[in-house]
GROMACS .gro file of C-alpha atoms in nm:
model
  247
    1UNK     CA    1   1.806  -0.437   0.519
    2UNK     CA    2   1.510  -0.469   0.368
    3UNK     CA    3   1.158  -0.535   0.552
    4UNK     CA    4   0.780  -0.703   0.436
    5UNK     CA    5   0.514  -0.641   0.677
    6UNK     CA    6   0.202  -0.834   0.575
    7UNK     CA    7  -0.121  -0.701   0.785
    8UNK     CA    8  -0.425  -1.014   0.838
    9UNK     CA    9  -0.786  -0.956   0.963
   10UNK     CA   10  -0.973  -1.275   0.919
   11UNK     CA   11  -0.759  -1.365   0.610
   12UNK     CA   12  -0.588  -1.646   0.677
   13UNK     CA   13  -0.736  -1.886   0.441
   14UNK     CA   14  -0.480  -1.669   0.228
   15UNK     CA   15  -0.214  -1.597   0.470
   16UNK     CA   16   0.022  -1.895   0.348
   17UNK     CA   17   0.027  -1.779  -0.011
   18UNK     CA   18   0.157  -1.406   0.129
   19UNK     CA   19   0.398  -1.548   0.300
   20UNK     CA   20   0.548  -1.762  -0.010
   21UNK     CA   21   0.530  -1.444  -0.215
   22UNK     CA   22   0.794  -1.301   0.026
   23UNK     CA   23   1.008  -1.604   0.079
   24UNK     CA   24   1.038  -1.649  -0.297
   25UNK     CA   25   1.175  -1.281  -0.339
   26UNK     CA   26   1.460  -1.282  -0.593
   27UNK     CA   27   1.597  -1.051  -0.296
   28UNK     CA   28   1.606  -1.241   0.074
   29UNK     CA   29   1.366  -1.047   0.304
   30UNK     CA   30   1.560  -0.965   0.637
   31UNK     CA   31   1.227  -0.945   0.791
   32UNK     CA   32   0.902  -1.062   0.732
   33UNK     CA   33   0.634  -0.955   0.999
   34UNK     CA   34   0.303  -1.063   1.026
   35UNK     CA   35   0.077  -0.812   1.224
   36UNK     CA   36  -0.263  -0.967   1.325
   37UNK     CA   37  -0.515  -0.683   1.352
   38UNK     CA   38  -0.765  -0.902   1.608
   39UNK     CA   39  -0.816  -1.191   1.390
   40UNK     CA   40  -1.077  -1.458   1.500
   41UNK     CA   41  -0.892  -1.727   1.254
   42UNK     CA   42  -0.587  -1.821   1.396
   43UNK     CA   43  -0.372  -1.659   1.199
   44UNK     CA   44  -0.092  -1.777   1.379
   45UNK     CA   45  -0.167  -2.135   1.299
   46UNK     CA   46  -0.016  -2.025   0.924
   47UNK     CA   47   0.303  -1.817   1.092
   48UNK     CA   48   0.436  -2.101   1.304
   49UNK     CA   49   0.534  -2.291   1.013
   50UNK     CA   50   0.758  -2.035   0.949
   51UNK     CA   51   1.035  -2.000   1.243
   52UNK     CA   52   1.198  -1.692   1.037
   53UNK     CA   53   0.847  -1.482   1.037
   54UNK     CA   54   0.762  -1.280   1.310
   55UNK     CA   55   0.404  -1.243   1.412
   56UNK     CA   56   0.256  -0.941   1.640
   57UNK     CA   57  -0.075  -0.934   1.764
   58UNK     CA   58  -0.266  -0.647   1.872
   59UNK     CA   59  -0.648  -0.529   1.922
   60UNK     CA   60  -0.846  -0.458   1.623
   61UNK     CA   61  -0.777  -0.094   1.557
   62UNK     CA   62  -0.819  -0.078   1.180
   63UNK     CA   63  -0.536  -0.150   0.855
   64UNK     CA   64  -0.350   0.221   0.941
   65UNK     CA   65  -0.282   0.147   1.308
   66UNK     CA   66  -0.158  -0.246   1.187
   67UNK     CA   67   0.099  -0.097   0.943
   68UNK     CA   68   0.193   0.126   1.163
   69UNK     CA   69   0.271  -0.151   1.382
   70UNK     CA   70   0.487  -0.301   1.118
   71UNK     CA   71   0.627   0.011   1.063
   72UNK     CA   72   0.719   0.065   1.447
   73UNK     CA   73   0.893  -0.296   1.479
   74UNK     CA   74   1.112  -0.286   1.185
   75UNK     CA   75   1.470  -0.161   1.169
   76UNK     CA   76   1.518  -0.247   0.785
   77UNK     CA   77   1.631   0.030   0.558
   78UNK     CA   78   1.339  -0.063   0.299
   79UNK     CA   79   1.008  -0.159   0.351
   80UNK     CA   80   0.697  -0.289   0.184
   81UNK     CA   81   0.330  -0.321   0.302
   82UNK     CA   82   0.144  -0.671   0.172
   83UNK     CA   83  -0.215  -0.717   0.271
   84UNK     CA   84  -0.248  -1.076   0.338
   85UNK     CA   85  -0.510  -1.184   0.078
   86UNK     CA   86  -0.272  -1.041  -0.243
   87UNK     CA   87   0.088  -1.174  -0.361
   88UNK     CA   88   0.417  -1.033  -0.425
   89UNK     CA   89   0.597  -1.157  -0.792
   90UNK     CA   90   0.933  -1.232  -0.711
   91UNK     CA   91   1.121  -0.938  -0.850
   92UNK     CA   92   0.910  -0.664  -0.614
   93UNK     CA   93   1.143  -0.589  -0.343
   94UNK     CA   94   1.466  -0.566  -0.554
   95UNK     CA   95   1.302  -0.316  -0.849
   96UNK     CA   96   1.152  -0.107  -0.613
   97UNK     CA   97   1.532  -0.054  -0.368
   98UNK     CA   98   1.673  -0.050  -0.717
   99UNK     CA   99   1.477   0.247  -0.822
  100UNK     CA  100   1.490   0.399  -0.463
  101UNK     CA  101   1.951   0.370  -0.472
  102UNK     CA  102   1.902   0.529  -0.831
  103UNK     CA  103   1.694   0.820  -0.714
  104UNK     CA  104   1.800   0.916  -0.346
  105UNK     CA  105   1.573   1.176  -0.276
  106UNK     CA  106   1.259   0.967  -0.342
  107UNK     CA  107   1.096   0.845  -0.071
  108UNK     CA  108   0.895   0.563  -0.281
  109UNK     CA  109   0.880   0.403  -0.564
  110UNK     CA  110   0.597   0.196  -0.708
  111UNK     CA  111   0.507  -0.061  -1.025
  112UNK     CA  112   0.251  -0.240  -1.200
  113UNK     CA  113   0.008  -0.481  -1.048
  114UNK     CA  114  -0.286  -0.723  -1.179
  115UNK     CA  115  -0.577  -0.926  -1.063
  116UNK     CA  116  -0.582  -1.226  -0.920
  117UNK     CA  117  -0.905  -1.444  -0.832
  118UNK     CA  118  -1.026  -1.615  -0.471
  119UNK     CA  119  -0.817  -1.951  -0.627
  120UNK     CA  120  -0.524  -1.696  -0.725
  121UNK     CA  121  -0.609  -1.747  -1.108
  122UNK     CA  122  -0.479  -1.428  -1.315
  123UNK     CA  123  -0.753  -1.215  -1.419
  124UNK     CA  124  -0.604  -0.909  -1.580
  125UNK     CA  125  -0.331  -0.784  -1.775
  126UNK     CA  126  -0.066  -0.556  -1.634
  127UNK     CA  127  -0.193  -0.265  -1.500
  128UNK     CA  128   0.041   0.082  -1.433
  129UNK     CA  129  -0.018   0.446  -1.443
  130UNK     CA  130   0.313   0.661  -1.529
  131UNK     CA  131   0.370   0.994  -1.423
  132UNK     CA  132   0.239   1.244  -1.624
  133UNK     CA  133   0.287   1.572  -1.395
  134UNK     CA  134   0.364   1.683  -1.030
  135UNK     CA  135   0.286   1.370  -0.886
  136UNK     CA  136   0.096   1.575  -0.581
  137UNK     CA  137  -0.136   1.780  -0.871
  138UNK     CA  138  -0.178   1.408  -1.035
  139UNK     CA  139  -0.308   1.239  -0.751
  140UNK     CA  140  -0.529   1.504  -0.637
  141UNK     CA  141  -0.672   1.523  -1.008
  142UNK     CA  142  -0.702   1.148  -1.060
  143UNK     CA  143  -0.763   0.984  -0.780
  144UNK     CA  144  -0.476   0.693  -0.688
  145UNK     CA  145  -0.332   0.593  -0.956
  146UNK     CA  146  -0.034   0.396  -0.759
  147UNK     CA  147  -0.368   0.154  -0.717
  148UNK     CA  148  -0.215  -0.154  -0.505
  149UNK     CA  149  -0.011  -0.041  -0.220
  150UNK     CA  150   0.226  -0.367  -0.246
  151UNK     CA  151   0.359  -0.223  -0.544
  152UNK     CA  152   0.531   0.036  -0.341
  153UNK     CA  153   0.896   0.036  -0.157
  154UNK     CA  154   0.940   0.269   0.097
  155UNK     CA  155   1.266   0.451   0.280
  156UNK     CA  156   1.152   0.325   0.611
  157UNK     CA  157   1.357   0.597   0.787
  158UNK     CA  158   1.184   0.871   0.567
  159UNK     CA  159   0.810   0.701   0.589
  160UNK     CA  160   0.878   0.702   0.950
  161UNK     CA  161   0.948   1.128   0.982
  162UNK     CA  162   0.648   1.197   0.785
  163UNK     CA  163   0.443   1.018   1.036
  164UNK     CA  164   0.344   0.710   0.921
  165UNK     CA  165  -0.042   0.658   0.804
  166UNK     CA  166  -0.323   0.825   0.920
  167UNK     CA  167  -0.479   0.589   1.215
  168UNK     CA  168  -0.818   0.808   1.186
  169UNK     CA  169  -0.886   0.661   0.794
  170UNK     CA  170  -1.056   0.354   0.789
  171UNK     CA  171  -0.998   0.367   0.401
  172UNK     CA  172  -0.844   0.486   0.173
  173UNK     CA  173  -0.530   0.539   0.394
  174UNK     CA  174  -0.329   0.474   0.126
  175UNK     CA  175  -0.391   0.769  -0.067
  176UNK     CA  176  -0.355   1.002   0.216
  177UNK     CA  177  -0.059   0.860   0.249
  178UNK     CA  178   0.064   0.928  -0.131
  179UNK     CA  179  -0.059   1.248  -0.119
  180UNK     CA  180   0.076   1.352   0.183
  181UNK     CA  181   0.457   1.198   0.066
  182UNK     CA  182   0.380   1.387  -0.286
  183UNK     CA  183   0.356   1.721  -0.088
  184UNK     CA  184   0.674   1.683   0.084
  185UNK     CA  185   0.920   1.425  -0.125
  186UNK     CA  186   1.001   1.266  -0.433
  187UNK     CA  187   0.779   0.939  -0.611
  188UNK     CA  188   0.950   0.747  -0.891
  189UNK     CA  189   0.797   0.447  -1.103
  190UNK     CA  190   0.876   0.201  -1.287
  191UNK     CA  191   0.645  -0.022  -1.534
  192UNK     CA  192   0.759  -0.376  -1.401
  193UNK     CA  193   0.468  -0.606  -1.261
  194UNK     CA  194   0.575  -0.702  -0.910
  195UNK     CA  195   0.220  -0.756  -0.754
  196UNK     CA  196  -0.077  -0.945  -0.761
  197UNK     CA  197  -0.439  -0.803  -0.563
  198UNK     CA  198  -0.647  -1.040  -0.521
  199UNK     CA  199  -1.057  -0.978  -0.599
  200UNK     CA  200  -1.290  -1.196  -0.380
  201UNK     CA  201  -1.597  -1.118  -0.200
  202UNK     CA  202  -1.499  -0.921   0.137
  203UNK     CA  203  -1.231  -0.712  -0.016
  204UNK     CA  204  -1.284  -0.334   0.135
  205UNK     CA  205  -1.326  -0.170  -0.153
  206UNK     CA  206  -1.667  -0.348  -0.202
  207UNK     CA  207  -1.779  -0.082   0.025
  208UNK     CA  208  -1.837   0.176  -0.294
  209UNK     CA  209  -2.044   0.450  -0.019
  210UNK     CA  210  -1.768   0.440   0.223
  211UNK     CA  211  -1.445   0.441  -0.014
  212UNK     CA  212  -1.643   0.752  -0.199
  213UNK     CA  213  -1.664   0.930   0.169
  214UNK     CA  214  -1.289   0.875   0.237
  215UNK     CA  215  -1.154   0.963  -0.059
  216UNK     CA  216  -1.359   1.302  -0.046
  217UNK     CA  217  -1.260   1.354   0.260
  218UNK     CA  218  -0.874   1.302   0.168
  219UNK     CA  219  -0.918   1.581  -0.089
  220UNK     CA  220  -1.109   1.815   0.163
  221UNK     CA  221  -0.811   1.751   0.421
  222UNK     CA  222  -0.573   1.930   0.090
  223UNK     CA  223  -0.766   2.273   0.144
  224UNK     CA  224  -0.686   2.303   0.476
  225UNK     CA  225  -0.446   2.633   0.501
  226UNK     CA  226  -0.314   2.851   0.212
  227UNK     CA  227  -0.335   2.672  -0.135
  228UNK     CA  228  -0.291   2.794  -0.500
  229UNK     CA  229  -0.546   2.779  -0.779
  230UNK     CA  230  -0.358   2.513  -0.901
  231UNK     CA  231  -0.427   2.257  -0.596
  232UNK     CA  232  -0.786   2.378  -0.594
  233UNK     CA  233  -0.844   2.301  -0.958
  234UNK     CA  234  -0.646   1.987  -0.918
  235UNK     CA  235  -0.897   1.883  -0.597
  236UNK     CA  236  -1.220   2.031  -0.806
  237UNK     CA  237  -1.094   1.724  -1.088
  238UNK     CA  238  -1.065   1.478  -0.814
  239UNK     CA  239  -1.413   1.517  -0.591
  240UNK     CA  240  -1.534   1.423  -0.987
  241UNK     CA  241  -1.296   1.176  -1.028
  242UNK     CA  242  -1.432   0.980  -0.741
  243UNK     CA  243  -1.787   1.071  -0.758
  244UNK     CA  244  -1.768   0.908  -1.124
  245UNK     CA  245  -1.545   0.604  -1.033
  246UNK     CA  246  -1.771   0.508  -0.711
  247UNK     CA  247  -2.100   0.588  -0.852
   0.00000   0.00000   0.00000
């Protein structure tokens, strides 16, 4: 079985084009849930036209605690995370649980994404970073590459043991996540574009002073008990990493 979970906060002028991403998967989603993280635009206006989409509302507590959510109310085998202002091409689902059955001990796999505009016009080539090294060392050193969470299939089972994401990041969640996953499991890639992210004007990462803070922090939060010179040379690259990309 194979899961979408698409989390909305105030983004349903986009919502309908999310949800046509997953209907149109070369794969059939067995579910498709909408989690609506205390939107004030009627999300659900967009999800009733759908009868097979399941919608869960809950409090505004942040994009961690709504995939979680999804996370919680799915019983699929694979599953992928879609904000609801980007798009999923239609091969997504079936490369990534393709890669995932070829490599059984990896707990994700991830492709290639591009840019999209408010309208959905393409604005970018392909874009995909391969691994080059212990994925863990390469993420700490620069910064997260994996880019666009949609990208990414997950073993829900195996997402689930490792806890989920981390409800106290308000950003950069996503490479907490990766990094936390790298430390533990397997990540495998492949170079096919299955996702679009979308660039308009109240995307999060507009927020250049609080992304910096969070991704610092993420690195900080790898220092935390016993680590070799390796990790800490790994982390020095990254705090410059992001200091240079956000500044």
């Amino acid at each position: 079985m194979i899961a979408v979970v698409i989390t909305t906060y105030n983004h349903t002028r986009f919502l309908e084009e999310a949800i046509q991403s997953c209907l149109r998967q070369s794969k059939p989603m067995d579910e498709i849930i909408v989690v609506d993280d205390g939107s004030t635009d009627n999300p659900a206006s967009v999800v009733e036209r759908h009868p097979g989409v399941r919608l869960i509302r809950q409090d505004n507590c942040g994009l961690a605690a709504a995939r979680n959510t999804g996370l919680a109310a799915s019983r699929s085998d694979y599953i992928t995370f879609l904000d609801a202002d980007d798009r999923l091409l239609p091969n997504a689902i079936e490369t990534g649980v393709r890669m995932l059955v070829a490599h059984p001990d990896a707990v994700l796999a991830y492709g290639a994404h591009r840019f999209i505009n408010g309208s959905g016009a393409i604005e970018s080539d392909k874009h995909h970073v391969a691994l080059t090294e212990d994925p863990y060392l390469q993420l700490l050193r620069t910064g997260n590459f994996i880019a666009m969470h949609a990208t990414v299939v997950y073993r829900r089972e195996r997402l689930a043991a490792i806890g989920g994401f981390d409800v106290s990041m308000r950003s950069c969640e996503d490479y907490e996540l990766f990094l936390r996953i790298a430390r533990r499991g397997s990540i495998v890639t492949h170079d096919d574009l299955v996702a679009e992210y979308r660039i308009h004007g109240d995307n999060m990462s507009n927020n250049r002073s609080m992304m910096l803070a969070a991704a610092l922090s993420v690195l900080d939060k790898q220092l935390a008990g016993p680590v070799d010179d390796d990790v800490r040379l790994a982390v020095r690259d990254g705090r410059r990493f992001w200091k240079t990309y956000y500044t």
